[in-house]
PDB file of C-alpha atoms and ligand atoms in Angstrom:
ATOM      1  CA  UNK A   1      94.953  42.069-102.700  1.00 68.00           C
ATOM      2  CA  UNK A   2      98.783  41.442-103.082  1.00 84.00           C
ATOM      3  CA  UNK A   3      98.697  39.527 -99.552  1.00 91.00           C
ATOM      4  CA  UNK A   4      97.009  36.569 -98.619  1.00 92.00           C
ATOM      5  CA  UNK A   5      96.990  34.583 -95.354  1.00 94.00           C
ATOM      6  CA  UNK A   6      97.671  30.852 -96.495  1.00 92.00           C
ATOM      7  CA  UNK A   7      98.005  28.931 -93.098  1.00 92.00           C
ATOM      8  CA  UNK A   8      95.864  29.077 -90.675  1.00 93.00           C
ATOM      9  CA  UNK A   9      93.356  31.565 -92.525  1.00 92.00           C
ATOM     10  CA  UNK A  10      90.372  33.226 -90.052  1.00 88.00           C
ATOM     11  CA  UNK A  11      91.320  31.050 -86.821  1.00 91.00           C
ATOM     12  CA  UNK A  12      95.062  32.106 -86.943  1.00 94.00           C
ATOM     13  CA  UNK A  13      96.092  34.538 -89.603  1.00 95.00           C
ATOM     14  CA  UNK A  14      93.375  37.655 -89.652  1.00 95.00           C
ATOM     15  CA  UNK A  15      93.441  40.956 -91.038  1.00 95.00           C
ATOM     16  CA  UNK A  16      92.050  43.839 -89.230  1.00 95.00           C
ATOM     17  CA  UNK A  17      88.678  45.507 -91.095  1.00 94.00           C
ATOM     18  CA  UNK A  18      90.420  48.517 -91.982  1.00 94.00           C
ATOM     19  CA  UNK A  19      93.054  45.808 -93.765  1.00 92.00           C
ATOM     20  CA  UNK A  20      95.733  47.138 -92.567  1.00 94.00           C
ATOM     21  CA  UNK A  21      97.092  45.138 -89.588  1.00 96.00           C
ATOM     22  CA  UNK A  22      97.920  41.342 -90.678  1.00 95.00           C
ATOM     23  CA  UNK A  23      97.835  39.390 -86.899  1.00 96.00           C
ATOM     24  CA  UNK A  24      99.688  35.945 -87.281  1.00 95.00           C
ATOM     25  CA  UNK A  25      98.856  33.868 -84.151  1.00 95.00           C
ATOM     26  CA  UNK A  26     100.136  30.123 -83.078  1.00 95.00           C
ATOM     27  CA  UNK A  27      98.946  28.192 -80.452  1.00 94.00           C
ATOM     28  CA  UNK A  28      99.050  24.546 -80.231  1.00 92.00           C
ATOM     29  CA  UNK A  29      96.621  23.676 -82.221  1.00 93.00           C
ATOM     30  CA  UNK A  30      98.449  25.616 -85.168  1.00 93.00           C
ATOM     31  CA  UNK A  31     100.704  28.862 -86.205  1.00 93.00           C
ATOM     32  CA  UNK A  32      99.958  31.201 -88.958  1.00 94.00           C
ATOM     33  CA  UNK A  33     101.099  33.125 -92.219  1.00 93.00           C
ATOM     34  CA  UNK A  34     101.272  35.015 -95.074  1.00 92.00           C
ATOM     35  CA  UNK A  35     102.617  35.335 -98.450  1.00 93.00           C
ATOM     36  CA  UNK A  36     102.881  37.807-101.046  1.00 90.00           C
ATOM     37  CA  UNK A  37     100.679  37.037-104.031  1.00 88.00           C
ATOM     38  CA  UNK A  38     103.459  38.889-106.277  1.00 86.00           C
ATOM     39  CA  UNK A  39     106.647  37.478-107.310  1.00 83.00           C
ATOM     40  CA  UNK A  40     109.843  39.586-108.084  1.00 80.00           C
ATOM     41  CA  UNK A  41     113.406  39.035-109.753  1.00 75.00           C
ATOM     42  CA  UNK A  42     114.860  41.475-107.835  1.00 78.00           C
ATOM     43  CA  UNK A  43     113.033  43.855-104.857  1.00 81.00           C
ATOM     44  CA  UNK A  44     113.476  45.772-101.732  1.00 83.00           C
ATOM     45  CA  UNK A  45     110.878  44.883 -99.254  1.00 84.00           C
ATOM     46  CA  UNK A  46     109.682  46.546 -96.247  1.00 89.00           C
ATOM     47  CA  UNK A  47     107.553  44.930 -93.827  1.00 91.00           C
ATOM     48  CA  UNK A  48     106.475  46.600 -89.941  1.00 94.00           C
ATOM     49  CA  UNK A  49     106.481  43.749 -87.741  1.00 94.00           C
ATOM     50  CA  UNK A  50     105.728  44.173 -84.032  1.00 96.00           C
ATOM     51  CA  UNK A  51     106.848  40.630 -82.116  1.00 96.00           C
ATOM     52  CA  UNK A  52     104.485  38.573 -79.769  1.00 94.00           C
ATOM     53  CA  UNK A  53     105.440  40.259 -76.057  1.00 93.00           C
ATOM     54  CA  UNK A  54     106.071  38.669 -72.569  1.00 93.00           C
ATOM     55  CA  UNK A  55     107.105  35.180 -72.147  1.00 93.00           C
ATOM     56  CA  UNK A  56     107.765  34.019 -76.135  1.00 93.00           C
ATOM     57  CA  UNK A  57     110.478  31.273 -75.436  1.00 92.00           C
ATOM     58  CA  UNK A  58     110.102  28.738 -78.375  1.00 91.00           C
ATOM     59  CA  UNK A  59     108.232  30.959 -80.947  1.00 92.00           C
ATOM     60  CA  UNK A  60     109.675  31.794 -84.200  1.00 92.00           C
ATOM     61  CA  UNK A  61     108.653  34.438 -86.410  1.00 93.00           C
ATOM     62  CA  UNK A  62     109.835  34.554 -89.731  1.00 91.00           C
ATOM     63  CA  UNK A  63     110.288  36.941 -92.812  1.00 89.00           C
ATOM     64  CA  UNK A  64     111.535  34.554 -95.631  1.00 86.00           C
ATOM     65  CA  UNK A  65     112.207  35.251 -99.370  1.00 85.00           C
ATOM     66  CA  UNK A  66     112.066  31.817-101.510  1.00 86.00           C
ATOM     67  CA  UNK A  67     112.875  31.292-105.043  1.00 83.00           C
ATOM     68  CA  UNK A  68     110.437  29.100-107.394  1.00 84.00           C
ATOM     69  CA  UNK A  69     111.388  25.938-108.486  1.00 84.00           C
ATOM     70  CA  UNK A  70     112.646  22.751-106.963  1.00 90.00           C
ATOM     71  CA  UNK A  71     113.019  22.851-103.313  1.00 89.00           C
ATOM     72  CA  UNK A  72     116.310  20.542-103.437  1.00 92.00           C
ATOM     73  CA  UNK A  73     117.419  23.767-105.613  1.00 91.00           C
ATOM     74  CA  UNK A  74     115.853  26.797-104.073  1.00 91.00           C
ATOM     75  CA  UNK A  75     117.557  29.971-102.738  1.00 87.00           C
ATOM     76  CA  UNK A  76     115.955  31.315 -99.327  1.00 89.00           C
ATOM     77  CA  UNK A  77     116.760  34.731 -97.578  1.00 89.00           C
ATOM     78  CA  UNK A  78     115.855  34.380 -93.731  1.00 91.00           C
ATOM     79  CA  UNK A  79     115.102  36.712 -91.389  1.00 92.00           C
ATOM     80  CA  UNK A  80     113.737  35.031 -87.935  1.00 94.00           C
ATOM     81  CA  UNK A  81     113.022  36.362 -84.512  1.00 95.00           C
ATOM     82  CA  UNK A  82     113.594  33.992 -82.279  1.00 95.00           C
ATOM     83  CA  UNK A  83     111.225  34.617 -78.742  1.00 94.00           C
ATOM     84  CA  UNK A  84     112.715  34.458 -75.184  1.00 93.00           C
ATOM     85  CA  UNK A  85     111.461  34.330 -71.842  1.00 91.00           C
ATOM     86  CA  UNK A  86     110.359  37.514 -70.407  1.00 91.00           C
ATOM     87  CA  UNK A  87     112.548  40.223 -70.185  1.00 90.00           C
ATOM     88  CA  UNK A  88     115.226  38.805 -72.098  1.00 91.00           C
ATOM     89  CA  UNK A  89     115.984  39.633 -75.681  1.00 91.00           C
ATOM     90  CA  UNK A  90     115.064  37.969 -78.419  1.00 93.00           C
ATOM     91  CA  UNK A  91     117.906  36.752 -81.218  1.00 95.00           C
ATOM     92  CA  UNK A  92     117.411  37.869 -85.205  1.00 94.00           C
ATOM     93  CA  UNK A  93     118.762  34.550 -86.852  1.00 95.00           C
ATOM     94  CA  UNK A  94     119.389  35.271 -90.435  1.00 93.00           C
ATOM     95  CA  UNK A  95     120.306  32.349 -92.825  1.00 93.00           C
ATOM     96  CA  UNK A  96     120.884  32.156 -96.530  1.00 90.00           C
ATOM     97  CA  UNK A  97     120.144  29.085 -98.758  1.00 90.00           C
ATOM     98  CA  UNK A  98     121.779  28.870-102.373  1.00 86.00           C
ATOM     99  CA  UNK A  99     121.105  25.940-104.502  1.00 89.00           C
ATOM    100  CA  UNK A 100     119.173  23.957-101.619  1.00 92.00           C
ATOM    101  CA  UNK A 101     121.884  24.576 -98.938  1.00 91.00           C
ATOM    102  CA  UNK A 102     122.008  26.776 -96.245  1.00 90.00           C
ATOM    103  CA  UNK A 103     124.600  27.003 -92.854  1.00 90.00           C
ATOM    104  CA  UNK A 104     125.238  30.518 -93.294  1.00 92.00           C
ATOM    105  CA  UNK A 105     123.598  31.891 -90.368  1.00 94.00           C
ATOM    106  CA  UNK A 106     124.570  34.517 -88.433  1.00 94.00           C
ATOM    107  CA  UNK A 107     122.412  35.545 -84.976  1.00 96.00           C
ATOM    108  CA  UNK A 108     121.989  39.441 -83.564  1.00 94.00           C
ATOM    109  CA  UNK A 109     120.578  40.895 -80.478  1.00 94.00           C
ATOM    110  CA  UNK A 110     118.064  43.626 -80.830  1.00 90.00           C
ATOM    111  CA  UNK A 111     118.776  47.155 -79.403  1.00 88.00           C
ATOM    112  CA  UNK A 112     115.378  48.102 -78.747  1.00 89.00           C
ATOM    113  CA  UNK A 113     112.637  45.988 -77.128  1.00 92.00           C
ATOM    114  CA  UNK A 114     110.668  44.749 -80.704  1.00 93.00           C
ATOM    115  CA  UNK A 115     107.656  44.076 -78.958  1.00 95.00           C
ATOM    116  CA  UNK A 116     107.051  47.750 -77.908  1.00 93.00           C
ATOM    117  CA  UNK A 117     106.429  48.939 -81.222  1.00 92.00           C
ATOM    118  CA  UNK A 118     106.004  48.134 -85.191  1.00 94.00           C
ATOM    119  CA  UNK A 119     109.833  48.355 -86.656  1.00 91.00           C
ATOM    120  CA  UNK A 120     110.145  48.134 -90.524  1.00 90.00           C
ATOM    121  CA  UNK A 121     112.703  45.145 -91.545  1.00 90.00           C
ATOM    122  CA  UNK A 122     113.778  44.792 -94.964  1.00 86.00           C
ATOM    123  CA  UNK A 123     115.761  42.313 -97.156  1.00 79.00           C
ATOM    124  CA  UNK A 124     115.478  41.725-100.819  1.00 64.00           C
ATOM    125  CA  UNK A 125     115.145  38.486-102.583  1.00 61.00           C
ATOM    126  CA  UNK A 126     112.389  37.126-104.532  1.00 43.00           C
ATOM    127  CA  UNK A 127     109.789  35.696-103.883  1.00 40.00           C
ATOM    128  CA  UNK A 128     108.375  36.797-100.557  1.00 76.00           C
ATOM    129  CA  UNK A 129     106.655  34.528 -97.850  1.00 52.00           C
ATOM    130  CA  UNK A 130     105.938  35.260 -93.864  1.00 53.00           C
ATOM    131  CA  UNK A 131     105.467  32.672 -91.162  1.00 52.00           C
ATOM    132  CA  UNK A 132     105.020  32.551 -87.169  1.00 57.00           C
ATOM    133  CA  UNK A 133     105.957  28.689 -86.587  1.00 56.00           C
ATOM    134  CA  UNK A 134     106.442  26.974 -83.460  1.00 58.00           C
ATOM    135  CA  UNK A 135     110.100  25.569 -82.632  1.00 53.00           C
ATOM    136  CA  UNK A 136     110.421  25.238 -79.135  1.00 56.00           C
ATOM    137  CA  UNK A 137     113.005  22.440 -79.641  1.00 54.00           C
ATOM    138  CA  UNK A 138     115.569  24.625 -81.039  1.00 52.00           C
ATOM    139  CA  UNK A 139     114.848  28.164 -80.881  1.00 55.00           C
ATOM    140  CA  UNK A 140     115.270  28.849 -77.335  1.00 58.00           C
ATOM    141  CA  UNK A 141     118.804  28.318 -75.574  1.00 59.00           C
ATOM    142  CA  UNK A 142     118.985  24.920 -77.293  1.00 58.00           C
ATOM    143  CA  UNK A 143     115.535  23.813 -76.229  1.00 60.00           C
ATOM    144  CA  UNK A 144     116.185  23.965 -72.851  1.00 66.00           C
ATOM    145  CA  UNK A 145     113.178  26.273 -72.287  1.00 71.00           C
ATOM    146  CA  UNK A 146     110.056  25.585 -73.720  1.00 81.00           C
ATOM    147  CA  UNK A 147     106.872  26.489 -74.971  1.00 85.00           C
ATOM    148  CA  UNK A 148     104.827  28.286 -72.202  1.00 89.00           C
ATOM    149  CA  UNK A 149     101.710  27.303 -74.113  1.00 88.00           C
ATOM    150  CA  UNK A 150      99.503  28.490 -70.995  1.00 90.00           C
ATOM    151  CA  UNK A 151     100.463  32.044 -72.356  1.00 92.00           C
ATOM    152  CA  UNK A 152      99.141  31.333 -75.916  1.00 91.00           C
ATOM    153  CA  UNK A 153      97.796  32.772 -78.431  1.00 92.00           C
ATOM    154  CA  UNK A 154     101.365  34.467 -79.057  1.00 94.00           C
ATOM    155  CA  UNK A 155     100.600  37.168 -81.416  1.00 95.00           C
ATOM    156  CA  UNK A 156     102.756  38.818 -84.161  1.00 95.00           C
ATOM    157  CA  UNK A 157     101.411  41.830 -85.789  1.00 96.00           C
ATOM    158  CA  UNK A 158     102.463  42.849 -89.484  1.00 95.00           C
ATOM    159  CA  UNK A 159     102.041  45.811 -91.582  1.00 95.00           C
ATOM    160  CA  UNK A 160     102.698  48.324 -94.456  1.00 94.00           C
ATOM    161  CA  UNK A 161     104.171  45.137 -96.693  1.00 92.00           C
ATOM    162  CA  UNK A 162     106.182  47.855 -99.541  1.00 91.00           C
ATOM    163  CA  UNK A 163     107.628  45.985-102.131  1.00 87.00           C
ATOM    164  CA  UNK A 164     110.044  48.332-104.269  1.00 87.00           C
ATOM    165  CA  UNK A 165     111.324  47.682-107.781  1.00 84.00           C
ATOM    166  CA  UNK A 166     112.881  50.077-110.769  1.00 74.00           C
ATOM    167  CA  UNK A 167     111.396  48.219-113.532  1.00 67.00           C
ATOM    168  CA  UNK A 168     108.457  45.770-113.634  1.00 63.00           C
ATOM    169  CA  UNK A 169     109.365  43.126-116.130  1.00 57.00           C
ATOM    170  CA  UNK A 170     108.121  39.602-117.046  1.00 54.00           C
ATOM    171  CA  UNK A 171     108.196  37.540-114.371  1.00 57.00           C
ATOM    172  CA  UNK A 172     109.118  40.118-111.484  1.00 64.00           C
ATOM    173  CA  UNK A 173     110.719  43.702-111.145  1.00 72.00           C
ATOM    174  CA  UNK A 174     113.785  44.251-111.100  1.00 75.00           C
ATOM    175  CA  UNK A 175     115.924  46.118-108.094  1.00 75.00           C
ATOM    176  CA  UNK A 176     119.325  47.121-107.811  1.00 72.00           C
ATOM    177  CA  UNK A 177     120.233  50.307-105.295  1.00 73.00           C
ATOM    178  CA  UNK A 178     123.008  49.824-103.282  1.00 75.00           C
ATOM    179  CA  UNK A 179     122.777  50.409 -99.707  1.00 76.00           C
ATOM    180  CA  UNK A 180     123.656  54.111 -99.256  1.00 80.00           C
ATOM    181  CA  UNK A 181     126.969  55.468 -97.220  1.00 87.00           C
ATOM    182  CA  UNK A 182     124.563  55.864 -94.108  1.00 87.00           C
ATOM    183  CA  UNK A 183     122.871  52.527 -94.541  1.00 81.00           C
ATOM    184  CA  UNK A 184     126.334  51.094 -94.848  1.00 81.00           C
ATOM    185  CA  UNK A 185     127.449  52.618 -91.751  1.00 87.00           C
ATOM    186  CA  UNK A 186     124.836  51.586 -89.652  1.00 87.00           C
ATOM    187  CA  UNK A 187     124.944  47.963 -90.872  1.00 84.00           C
ATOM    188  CA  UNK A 188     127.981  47.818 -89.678  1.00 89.00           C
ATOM    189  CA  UNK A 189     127.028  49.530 -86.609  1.00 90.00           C
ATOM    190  CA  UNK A 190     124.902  46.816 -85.448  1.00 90.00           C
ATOM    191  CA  UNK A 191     127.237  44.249 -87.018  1.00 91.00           C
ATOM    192  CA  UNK A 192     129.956  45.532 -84.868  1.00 94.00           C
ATOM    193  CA  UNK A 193     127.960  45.822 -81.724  1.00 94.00           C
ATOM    194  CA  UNK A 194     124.798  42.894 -81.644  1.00 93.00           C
ATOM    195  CA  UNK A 195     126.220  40.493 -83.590  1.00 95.00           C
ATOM    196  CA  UNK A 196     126.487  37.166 -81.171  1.00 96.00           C
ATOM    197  CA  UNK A 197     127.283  34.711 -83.943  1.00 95.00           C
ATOM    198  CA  UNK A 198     128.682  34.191 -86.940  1.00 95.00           C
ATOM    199  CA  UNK A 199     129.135  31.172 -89.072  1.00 95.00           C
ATOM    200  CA  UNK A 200     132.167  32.800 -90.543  1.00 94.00           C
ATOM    201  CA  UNK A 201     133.939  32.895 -87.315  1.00 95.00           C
ATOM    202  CA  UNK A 202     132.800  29.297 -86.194  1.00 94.00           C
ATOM    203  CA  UNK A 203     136.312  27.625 -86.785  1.00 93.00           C
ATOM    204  CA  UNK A 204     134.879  24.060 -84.600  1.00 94.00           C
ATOM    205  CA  UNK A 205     132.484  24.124 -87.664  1.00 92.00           C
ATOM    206  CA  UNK A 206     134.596  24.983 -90.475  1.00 93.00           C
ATOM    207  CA  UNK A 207     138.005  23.505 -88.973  1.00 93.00           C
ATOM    208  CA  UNK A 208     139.325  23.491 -92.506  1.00 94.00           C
ATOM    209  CA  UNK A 209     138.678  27.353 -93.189  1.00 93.00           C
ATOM    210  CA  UNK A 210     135.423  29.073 -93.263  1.00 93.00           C
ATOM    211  CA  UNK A 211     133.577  29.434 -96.533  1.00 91.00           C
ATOM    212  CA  UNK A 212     135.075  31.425 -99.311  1.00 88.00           C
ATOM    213  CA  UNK A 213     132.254  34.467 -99.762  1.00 85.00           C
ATOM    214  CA  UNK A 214     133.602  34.889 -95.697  1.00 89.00           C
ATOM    215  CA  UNK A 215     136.517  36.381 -97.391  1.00 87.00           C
ATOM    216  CA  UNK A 216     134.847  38.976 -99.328  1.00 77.00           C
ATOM    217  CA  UNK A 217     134.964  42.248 -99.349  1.00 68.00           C
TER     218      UNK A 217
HETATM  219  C1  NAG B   1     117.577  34.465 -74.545  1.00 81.35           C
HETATM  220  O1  NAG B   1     118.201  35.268 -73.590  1.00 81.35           O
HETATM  221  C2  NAG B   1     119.452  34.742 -73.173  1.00 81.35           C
HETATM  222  C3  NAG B   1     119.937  35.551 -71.988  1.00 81.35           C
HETATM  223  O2  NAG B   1     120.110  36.904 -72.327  1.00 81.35           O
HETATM  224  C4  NAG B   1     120.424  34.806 -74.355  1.00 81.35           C
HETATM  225  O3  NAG B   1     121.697  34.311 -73.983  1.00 81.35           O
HETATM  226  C5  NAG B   1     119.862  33.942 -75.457  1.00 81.35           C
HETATM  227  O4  NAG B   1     120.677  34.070 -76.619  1.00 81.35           O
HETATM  228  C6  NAG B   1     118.436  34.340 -75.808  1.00 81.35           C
HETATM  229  N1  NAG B   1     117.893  33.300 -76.664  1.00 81.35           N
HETATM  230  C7  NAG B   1     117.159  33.560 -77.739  1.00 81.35           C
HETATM  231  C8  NAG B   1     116.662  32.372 -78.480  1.00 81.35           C
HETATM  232  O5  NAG B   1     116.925  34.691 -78.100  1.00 81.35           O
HETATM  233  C1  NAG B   2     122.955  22.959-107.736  1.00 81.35           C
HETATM  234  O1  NAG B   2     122.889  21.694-107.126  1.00 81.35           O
HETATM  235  C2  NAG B   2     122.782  20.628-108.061  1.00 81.35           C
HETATM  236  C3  NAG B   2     122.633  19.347-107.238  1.00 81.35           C
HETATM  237  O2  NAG B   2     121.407  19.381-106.528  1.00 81.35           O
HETATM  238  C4  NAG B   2     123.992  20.594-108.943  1.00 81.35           C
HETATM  239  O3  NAG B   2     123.862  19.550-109.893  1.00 81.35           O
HETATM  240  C5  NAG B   2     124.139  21.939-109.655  1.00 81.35           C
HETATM  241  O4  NAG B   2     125.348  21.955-110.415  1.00 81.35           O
HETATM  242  C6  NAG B   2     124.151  23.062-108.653  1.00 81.35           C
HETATM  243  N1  NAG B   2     124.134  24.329-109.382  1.00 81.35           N
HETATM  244  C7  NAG B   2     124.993  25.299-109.131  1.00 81.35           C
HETATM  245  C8  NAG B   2     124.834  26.556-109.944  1.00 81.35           C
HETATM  246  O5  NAG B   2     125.888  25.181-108.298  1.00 81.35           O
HETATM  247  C1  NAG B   3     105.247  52.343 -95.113  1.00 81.35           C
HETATM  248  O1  NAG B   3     106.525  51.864 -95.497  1.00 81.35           O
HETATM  249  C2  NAG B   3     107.250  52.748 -96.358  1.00 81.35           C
HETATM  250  C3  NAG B   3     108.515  52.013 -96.760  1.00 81.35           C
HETATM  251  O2  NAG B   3     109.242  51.587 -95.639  1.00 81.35           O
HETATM  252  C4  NAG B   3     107.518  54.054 -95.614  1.00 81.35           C
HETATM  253  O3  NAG B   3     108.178  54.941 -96.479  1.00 81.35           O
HETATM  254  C5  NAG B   3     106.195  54.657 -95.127  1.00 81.35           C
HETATM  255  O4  NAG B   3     106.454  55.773 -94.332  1.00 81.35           O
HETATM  256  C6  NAG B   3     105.414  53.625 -94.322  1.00 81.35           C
HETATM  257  N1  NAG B   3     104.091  54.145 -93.972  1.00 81.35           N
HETATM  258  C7  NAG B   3     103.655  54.150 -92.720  1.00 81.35           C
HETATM  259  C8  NAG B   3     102.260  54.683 -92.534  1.00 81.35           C
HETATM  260  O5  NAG B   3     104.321  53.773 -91.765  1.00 81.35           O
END
């Protein structure tokens, strides 16, 4: 298979017997994940992820892309949802690491309850791994609320992993569609609209000017 649960494999991270439905739990004995056997230059993914529901506060679940190589080195592509107490919405923290170093994160709120329903994500970035990790100490309004671990196991549920290339090559396929006029639009749509933070626009970070690929285009 092209998946394979690597943490927490048969107590935490099970597939259903059709094989369809990857479930990554974390309680706190342990959290879960998964990782794409395949490794790509250059891909589109697509992944259906429906979030652990109810009372979440502390829980992170994560979509990640991570080069090969050393980790003082690596590039990363970060998608994570960060859980909430009930009724309130969770934040997608994105992040992106280049040569070892990240602080490029930017945080959205979600415009439909993720929990409700499986909602396809994609970024593209090579290679792929998934995680459901436990960070109560910073994920939820600073740590000031924490793990409800009465309410656990919290359960993420993933499926339809689609991994899209133009060309299979040595060592990975390669991708390279542009986002379409529509896509485009409703990028900035949300951008617009659900963004709550950006590092760009975090001037008691970056008192001496925010980084230059801020003023791009
Ligand atoms: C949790 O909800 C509060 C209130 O709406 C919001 O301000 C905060 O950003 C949310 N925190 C996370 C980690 O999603
Ligand atoms: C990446 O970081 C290393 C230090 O860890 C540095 O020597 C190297 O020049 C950097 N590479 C690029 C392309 O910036
Ligand atoms: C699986 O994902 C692909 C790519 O996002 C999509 O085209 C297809 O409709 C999905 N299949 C199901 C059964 O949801």
């Amino acid at each position: 298979d092209r998946l394979e649960v690597n943490w927490g494999r048969g107590s935490h991270g099970t597939v259903s017997a059709d094989g369809q439905v990857i479930s990554l739990s974390l309680d706190r004995n342990s959290g879960s994940g998964f990782r794409s056997r395949d490794t790509y230059l250059y891909a589109r993914i697509d992944l259906q992820i429906k979030l652990a529901p109810g009372n979440s506060a502390g829980t992170v679940t994560t979509c990640y892309f991570l080069s090969e190589g050393s980790w003082a080195n690596h590039d990363e592509i970060d998608l994570e949802f960060l859980g909430n107490s009930t009724g309130e919405p969770y934040t997608l923290h994105t992040n992106v690491y280049i040569n070892g170093t990240g602080s490029k994160e930017q945080q959205f709120h979600l415009w439909f309850d993720p929990t409700a329903d499986f909602h396809t994500y994609s970024i593209v970035w090579t290679p792929l791994h998934l995680l459901l990790w436990n960070a109560e100490d910073w994920a939820t309004q600073g740590g000031r609320v924490k793990t409800d671990w009465s309410l656990a196991p919290f359960v993420a549920q993933y499926r339809n992993f689609t991994a899209t290339t133009s060309s299979p090559g040595a060592g990975g396929g390669y991708y390279d569609q542009e986002l379409d006029a529509t896509a485009q639009q409703a990028m900035k749509w949300a951008r617009d609209k659900y963004m709550v933070y950006n590092y760009c626009a975090d001037s008691a970070r970056f008192p001496y000017g925010s980084p230059p690929e801020c003023y791009m285009p």
